Tab-separated table of C-alpha atoms and ligand atoms in Angstrom:
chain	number	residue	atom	x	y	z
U	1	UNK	CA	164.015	-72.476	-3.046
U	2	UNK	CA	166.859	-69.671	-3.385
U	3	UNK	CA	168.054	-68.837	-6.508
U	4	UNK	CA	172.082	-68.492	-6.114
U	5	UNK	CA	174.660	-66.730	-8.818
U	6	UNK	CA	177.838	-68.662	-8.611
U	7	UNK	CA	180.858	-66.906	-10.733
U	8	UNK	CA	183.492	-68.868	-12.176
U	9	UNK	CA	181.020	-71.858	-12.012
U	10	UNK	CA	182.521	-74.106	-14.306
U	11	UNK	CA	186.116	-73.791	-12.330
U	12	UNK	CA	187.547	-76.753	-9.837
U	13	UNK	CA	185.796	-75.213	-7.106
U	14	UNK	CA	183.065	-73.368	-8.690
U	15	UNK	CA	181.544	-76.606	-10.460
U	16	UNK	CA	180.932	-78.613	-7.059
U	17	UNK	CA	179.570	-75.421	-5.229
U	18	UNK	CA	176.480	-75.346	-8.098
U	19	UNK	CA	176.207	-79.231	-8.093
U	20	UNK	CA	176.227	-79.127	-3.905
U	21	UNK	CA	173.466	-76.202	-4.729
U	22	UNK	CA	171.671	-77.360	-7.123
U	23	UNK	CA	171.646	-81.124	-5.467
U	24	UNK	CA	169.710	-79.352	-2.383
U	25	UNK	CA	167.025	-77.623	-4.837
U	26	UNK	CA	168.262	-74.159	-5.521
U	27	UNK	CA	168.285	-72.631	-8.361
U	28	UNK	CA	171.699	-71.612	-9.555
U	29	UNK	CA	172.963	-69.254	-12.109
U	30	UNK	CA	176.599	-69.964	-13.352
U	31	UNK	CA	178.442	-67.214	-14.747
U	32	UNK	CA	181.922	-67.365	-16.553
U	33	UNK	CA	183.014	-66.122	-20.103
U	34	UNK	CA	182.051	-68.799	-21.772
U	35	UNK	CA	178.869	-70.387	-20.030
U	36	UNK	CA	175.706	-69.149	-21.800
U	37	UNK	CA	173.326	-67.604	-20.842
U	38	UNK	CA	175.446	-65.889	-18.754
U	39	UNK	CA	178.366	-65.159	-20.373
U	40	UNK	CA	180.097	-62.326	-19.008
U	41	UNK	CA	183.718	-61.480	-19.089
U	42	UNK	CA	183.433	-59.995	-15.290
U	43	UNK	CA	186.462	-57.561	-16.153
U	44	UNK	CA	184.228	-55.771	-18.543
U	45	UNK	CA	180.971	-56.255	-16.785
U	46	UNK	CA	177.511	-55.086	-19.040
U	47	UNK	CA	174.089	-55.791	-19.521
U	48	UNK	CA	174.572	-59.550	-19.234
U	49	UNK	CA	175.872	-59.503	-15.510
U	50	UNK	CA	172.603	-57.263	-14.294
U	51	UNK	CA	170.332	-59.883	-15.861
U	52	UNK	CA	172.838	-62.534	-13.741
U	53	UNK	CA	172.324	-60.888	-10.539
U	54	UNK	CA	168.854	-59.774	-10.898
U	55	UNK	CA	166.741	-61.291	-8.415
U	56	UNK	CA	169.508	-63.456	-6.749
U	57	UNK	CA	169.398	-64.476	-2.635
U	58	UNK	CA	172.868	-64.836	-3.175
U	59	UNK	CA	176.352	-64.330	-5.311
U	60	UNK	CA	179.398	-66.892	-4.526
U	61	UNK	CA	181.657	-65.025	-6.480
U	62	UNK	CA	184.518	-68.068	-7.415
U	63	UNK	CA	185.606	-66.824	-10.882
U	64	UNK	CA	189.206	-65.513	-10.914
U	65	UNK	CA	192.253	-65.785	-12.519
U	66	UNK	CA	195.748	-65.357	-11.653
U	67	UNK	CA	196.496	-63.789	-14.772
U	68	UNK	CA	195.515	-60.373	-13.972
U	69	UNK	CA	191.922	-57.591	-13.712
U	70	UNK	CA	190.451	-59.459	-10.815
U	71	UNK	CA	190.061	-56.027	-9.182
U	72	UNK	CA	188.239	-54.908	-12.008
U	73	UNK	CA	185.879	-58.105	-12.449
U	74	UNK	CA	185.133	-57.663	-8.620
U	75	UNK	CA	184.028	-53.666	-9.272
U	76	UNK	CA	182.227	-54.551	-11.845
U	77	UNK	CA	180.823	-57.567	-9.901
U	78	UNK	CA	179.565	-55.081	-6.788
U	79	UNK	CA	178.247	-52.460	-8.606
U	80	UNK	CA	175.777	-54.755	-10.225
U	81	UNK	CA	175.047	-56.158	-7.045
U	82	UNK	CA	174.708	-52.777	-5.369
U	83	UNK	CA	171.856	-51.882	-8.155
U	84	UNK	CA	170.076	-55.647	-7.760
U	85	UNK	CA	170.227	-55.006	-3.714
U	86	UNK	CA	171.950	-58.407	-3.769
U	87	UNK	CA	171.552	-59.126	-0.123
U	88	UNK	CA	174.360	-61.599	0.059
U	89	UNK	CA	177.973	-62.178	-1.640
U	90	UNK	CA	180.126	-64.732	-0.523
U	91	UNK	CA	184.065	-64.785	-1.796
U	92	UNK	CA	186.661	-67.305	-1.425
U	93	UNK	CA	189.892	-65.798	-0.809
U	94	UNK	CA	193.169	-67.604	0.223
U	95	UNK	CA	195.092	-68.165	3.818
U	96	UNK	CA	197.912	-65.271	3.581
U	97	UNK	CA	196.961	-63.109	0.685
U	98	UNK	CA	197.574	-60.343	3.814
U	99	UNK	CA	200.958	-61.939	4.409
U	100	UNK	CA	202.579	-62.944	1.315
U	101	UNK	CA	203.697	-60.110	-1.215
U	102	UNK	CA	202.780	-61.819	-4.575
U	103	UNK	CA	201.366	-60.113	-6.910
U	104	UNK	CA	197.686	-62.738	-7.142
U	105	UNK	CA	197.865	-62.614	-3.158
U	106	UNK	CA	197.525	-58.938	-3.538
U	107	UNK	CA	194.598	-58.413	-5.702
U	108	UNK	CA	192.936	-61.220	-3.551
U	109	UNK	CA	193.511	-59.247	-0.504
U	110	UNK	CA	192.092	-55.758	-2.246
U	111	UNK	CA	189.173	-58.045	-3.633
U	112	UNK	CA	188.567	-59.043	-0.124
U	113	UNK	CA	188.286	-55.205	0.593
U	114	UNK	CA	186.397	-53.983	-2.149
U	115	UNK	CA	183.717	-57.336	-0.993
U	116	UNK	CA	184.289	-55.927	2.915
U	117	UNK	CA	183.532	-52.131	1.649
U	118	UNK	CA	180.442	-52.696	-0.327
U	119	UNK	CA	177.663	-52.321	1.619
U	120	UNK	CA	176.410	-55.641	0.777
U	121	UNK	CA	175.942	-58.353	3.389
U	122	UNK	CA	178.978	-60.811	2.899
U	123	UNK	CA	181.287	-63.325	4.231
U	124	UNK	CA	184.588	-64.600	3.289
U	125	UNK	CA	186.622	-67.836	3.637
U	126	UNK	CA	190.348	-68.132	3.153
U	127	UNK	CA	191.221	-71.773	2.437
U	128	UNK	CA	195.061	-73.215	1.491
U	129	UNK	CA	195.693	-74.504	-1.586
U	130	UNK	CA	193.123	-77.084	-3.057
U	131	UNK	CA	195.464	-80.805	-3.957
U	132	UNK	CA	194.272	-80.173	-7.769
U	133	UNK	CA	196.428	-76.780	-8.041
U	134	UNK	CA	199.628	-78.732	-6.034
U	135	UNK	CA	198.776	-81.650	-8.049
U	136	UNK	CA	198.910	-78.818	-11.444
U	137	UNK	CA	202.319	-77.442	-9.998
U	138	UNK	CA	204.005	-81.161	-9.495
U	139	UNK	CA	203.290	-81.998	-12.989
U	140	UNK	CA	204.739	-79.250	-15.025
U	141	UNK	CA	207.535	-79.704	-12.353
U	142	UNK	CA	207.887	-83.253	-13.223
U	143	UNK	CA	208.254	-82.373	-17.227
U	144	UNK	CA	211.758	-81.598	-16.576
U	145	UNK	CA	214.292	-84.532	-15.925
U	146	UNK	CA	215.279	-83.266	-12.516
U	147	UNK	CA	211.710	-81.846	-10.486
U	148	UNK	CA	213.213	-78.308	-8.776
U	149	UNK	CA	211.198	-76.744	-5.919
U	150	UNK	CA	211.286	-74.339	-3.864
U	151	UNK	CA	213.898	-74.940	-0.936
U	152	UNK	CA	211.883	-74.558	2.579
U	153	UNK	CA	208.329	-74.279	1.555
U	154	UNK	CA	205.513	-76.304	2.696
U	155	UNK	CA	202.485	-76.578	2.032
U	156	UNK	CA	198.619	-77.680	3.253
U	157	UNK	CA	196.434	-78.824	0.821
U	158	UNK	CA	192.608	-79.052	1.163
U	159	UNK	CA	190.379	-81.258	-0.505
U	160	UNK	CA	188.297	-78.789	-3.018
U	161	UNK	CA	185.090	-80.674	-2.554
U	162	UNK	CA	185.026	-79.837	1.408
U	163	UNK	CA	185.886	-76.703	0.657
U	164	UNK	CA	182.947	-76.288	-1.899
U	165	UNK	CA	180.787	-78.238	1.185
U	166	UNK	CA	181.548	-74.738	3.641
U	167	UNK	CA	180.894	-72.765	0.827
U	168	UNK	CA	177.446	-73.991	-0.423
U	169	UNK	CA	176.452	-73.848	3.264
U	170	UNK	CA	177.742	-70.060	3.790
U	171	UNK	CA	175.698	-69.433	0.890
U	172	UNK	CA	172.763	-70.808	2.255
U	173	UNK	CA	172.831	-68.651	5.578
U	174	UNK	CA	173.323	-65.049	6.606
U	175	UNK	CA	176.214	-62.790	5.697
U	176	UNK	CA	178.838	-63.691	8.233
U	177	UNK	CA	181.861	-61.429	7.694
U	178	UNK	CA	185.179	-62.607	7.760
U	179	UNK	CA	184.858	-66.554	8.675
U	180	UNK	CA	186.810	-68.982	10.597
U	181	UNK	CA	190.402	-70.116	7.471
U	182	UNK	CA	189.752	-73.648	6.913
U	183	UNK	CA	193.639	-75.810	5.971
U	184	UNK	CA	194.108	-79.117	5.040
U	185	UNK	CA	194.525	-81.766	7.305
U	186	UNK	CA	198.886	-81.779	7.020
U	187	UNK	CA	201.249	-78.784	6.832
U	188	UNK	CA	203.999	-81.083	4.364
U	189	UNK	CA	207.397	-79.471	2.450
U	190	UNK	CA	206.927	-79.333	-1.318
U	191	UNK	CA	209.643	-82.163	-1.551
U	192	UNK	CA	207.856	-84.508	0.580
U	193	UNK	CA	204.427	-83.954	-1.541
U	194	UNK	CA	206.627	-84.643	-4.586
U	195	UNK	CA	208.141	-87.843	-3.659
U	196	UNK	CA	204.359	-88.862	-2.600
U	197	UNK	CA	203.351	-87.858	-6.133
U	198	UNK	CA	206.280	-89.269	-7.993
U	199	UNK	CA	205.358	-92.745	-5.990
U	200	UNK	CA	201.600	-92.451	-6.702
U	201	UNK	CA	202.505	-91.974	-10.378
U	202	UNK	CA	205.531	-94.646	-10.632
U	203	UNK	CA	207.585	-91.877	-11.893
U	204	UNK	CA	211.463	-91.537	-10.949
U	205	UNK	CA	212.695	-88.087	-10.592
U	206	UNK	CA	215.094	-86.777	-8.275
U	207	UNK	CA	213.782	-83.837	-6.576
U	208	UNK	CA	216.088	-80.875	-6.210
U	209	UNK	CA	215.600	-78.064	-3.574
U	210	UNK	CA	216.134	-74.710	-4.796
U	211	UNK	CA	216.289	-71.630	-2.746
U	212	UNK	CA	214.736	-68.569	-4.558
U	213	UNK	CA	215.442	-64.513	-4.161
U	214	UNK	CA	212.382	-62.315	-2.778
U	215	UNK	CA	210.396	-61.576	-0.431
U	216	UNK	CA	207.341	-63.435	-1.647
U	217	UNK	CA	209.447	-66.520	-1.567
U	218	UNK	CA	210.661	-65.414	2.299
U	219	UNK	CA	206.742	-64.964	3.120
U	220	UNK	CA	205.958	-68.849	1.435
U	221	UNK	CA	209.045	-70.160	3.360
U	222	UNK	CA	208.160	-68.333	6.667
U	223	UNK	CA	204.657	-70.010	6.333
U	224	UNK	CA	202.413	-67.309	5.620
U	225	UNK	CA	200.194	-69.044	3.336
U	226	UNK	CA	199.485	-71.977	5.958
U	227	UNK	CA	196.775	-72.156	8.784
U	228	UNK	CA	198.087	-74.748	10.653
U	229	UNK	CA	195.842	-74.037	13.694
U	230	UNK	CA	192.994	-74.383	11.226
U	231	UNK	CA	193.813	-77.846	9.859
U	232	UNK	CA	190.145	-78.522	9.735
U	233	UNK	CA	190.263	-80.219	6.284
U	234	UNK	CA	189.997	-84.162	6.377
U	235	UNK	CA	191.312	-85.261	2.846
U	236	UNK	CA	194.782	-85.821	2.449
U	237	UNK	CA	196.792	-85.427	-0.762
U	238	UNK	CA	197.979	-89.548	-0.755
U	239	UNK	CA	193.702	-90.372	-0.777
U	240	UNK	CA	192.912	-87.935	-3.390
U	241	UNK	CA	196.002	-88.955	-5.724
U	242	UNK	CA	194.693	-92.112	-4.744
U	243	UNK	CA	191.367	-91.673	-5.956
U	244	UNK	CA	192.358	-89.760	-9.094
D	301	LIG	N1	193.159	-73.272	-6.488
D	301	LIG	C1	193.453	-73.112	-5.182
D	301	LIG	O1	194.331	-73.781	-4.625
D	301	LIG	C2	192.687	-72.084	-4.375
D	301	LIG	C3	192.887	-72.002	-2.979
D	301	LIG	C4	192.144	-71.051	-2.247
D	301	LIG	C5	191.259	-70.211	-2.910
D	301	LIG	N2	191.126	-70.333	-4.270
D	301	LIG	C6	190.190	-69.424	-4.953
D	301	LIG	O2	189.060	-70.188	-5.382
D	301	LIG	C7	188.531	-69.592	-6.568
D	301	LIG	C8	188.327	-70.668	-7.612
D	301	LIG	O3	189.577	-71.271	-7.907
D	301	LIG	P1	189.662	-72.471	-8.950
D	301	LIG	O4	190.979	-73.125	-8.746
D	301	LIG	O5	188.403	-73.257	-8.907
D	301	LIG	O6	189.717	-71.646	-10.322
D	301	LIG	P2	189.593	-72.189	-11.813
D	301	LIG	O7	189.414	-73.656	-11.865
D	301	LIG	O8	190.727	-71.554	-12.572
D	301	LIG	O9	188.227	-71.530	-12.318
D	301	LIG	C9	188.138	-70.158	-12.570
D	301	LIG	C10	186.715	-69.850	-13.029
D	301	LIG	O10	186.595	-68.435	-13.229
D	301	LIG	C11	186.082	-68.195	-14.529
D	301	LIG	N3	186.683	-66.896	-14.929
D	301	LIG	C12	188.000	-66.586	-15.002
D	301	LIG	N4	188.157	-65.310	-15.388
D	301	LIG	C13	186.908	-64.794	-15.551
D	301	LIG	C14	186.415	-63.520	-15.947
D	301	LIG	N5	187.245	-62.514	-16.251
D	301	LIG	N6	185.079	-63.339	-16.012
D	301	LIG	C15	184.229	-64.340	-15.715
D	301	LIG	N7	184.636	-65.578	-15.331
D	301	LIG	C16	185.971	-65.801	-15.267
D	301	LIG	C17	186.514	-69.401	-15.360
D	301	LIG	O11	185.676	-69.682	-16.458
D	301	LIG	P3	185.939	-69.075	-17.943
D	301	LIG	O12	187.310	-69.482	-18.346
D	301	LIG	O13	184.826	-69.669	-18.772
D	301	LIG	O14	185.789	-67.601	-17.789
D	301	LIG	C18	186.323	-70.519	-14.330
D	301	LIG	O15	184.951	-70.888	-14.258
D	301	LIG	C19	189.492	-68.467	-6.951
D	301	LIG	O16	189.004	-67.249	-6.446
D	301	LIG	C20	190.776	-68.831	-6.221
D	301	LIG	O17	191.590	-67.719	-5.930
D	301	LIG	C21	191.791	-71.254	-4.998
């Protein structure tokens, strides 16, 4: 048996990583702000994060949030690790945080560096965006009487639960380094995944491309956020609205 830390284990993805984990046997630790006994606010770190990583085979380190300090919570998260000898962290990162200037990208990318420059053993996956956070995005569109989105952008969403399938099993085995991107199984535009929501849901909206200023919005509508010679993931958006 291995005893496994997962952060952000009560998130979309972090939840089905410990119940893959735990289903096989392991022992797993879940650390967030709010799940006791481990309880840590990973921006400030203390005594409560050593006692999390003490003794660990491995760290998935899933907690995050777009809001801002995940530079921080990931210093705070290797130096503990660094003093337990942790021999293994594993982060999930996202396809095109080196490509596309937005802000969240960009502390994923120097998250992915401070990870690559620890000393630890580690791998990384990049992944496209899971259907639940499209599925998020649709619905706050779909408040408003007329659903705007982003003129030109597409998108390739991945089933979270194959994505937490690769990550239990990276866990499991030796530090890999930066691994193969794993996409969803269809590179769609944003208006086509709303008209497939809006049917799945019986809603009527009419669905109005807008284009935007920027260059993060020039990096989403060039496609840097897509692997689409990775399309490796099998669940499409229709089957898990479909299931929902
Ligand atoms: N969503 C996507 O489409 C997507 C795609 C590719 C990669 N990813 C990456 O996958 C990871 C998980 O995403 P998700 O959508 O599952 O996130 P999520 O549902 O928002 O879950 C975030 C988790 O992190 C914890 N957390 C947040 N801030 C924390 C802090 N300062 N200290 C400790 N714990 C904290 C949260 O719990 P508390 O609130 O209790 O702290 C929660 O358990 C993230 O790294 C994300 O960038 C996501």
């Amino acid at each position: 048996m291995t005893t496994i830390l997962v952060t952000g284990g009560t998130g979309t993805l972090g939840r089905l990583v410990t119940q893959r984990l735990r289903g096989e046997g392991h022992e797993v630790r879940v650390l967030s702000r709010h799940s006791e006994p481990y309880a840590v606010d990973l921006r400030r770190g203390g005594p409560t994060l050593d006692r999390a990583v003490d003794g660990v085979d491995a760290l998935v380190h899933c907690a995050s949030t777009p809001r801002g300090g995940d530079e921080q919570a990931a210093r705070n998260l290797v130096e503990a690790a660094q003093r337990a000898a942790v021999p293994h962290l594993v982060y999930i990162s996202i396809v095109g945080v080196d490509r596309v200037p937005f802000g969240y990208y960009e502390a994923k990318h120097a998250v992915e560096k401070i990870v690559e420059g620890s000393g630890l053993g580690w791998t990384v996956l990049r992944t496209t965006q899971f259907h639940d956070l499209v599925l998020q995005v649709l619905e706050a569109f779909a408040k408003l009487p007329v659903m705007p989105l982003p003129a030109g952008v597409r998108d390739q969403p991945i089933e979270v639960a194959e994505v937490a399938d690769r990550l239990a099993e990276l866990a499991l085995g030796s530090p890999a380094g930066r691994v193969a991107d794993m996409g969803g199984p269809e590179v769609r535009t944003f208006a086509d995944l709303a008209r497939t929501y809006l049917k799945a849901t019986g809603k009527r909206r009419p669905v109005l491309s807008v284009p935007l200023a920027g260059k993060a919005y020039r990096a989403f509508r060039e496609g840097g956020h897509l692997a689409p010679g990775q399309a490796v993931g099998k669940g499409t958006f229709e089957e898990y609205l479909a299931r929902r």
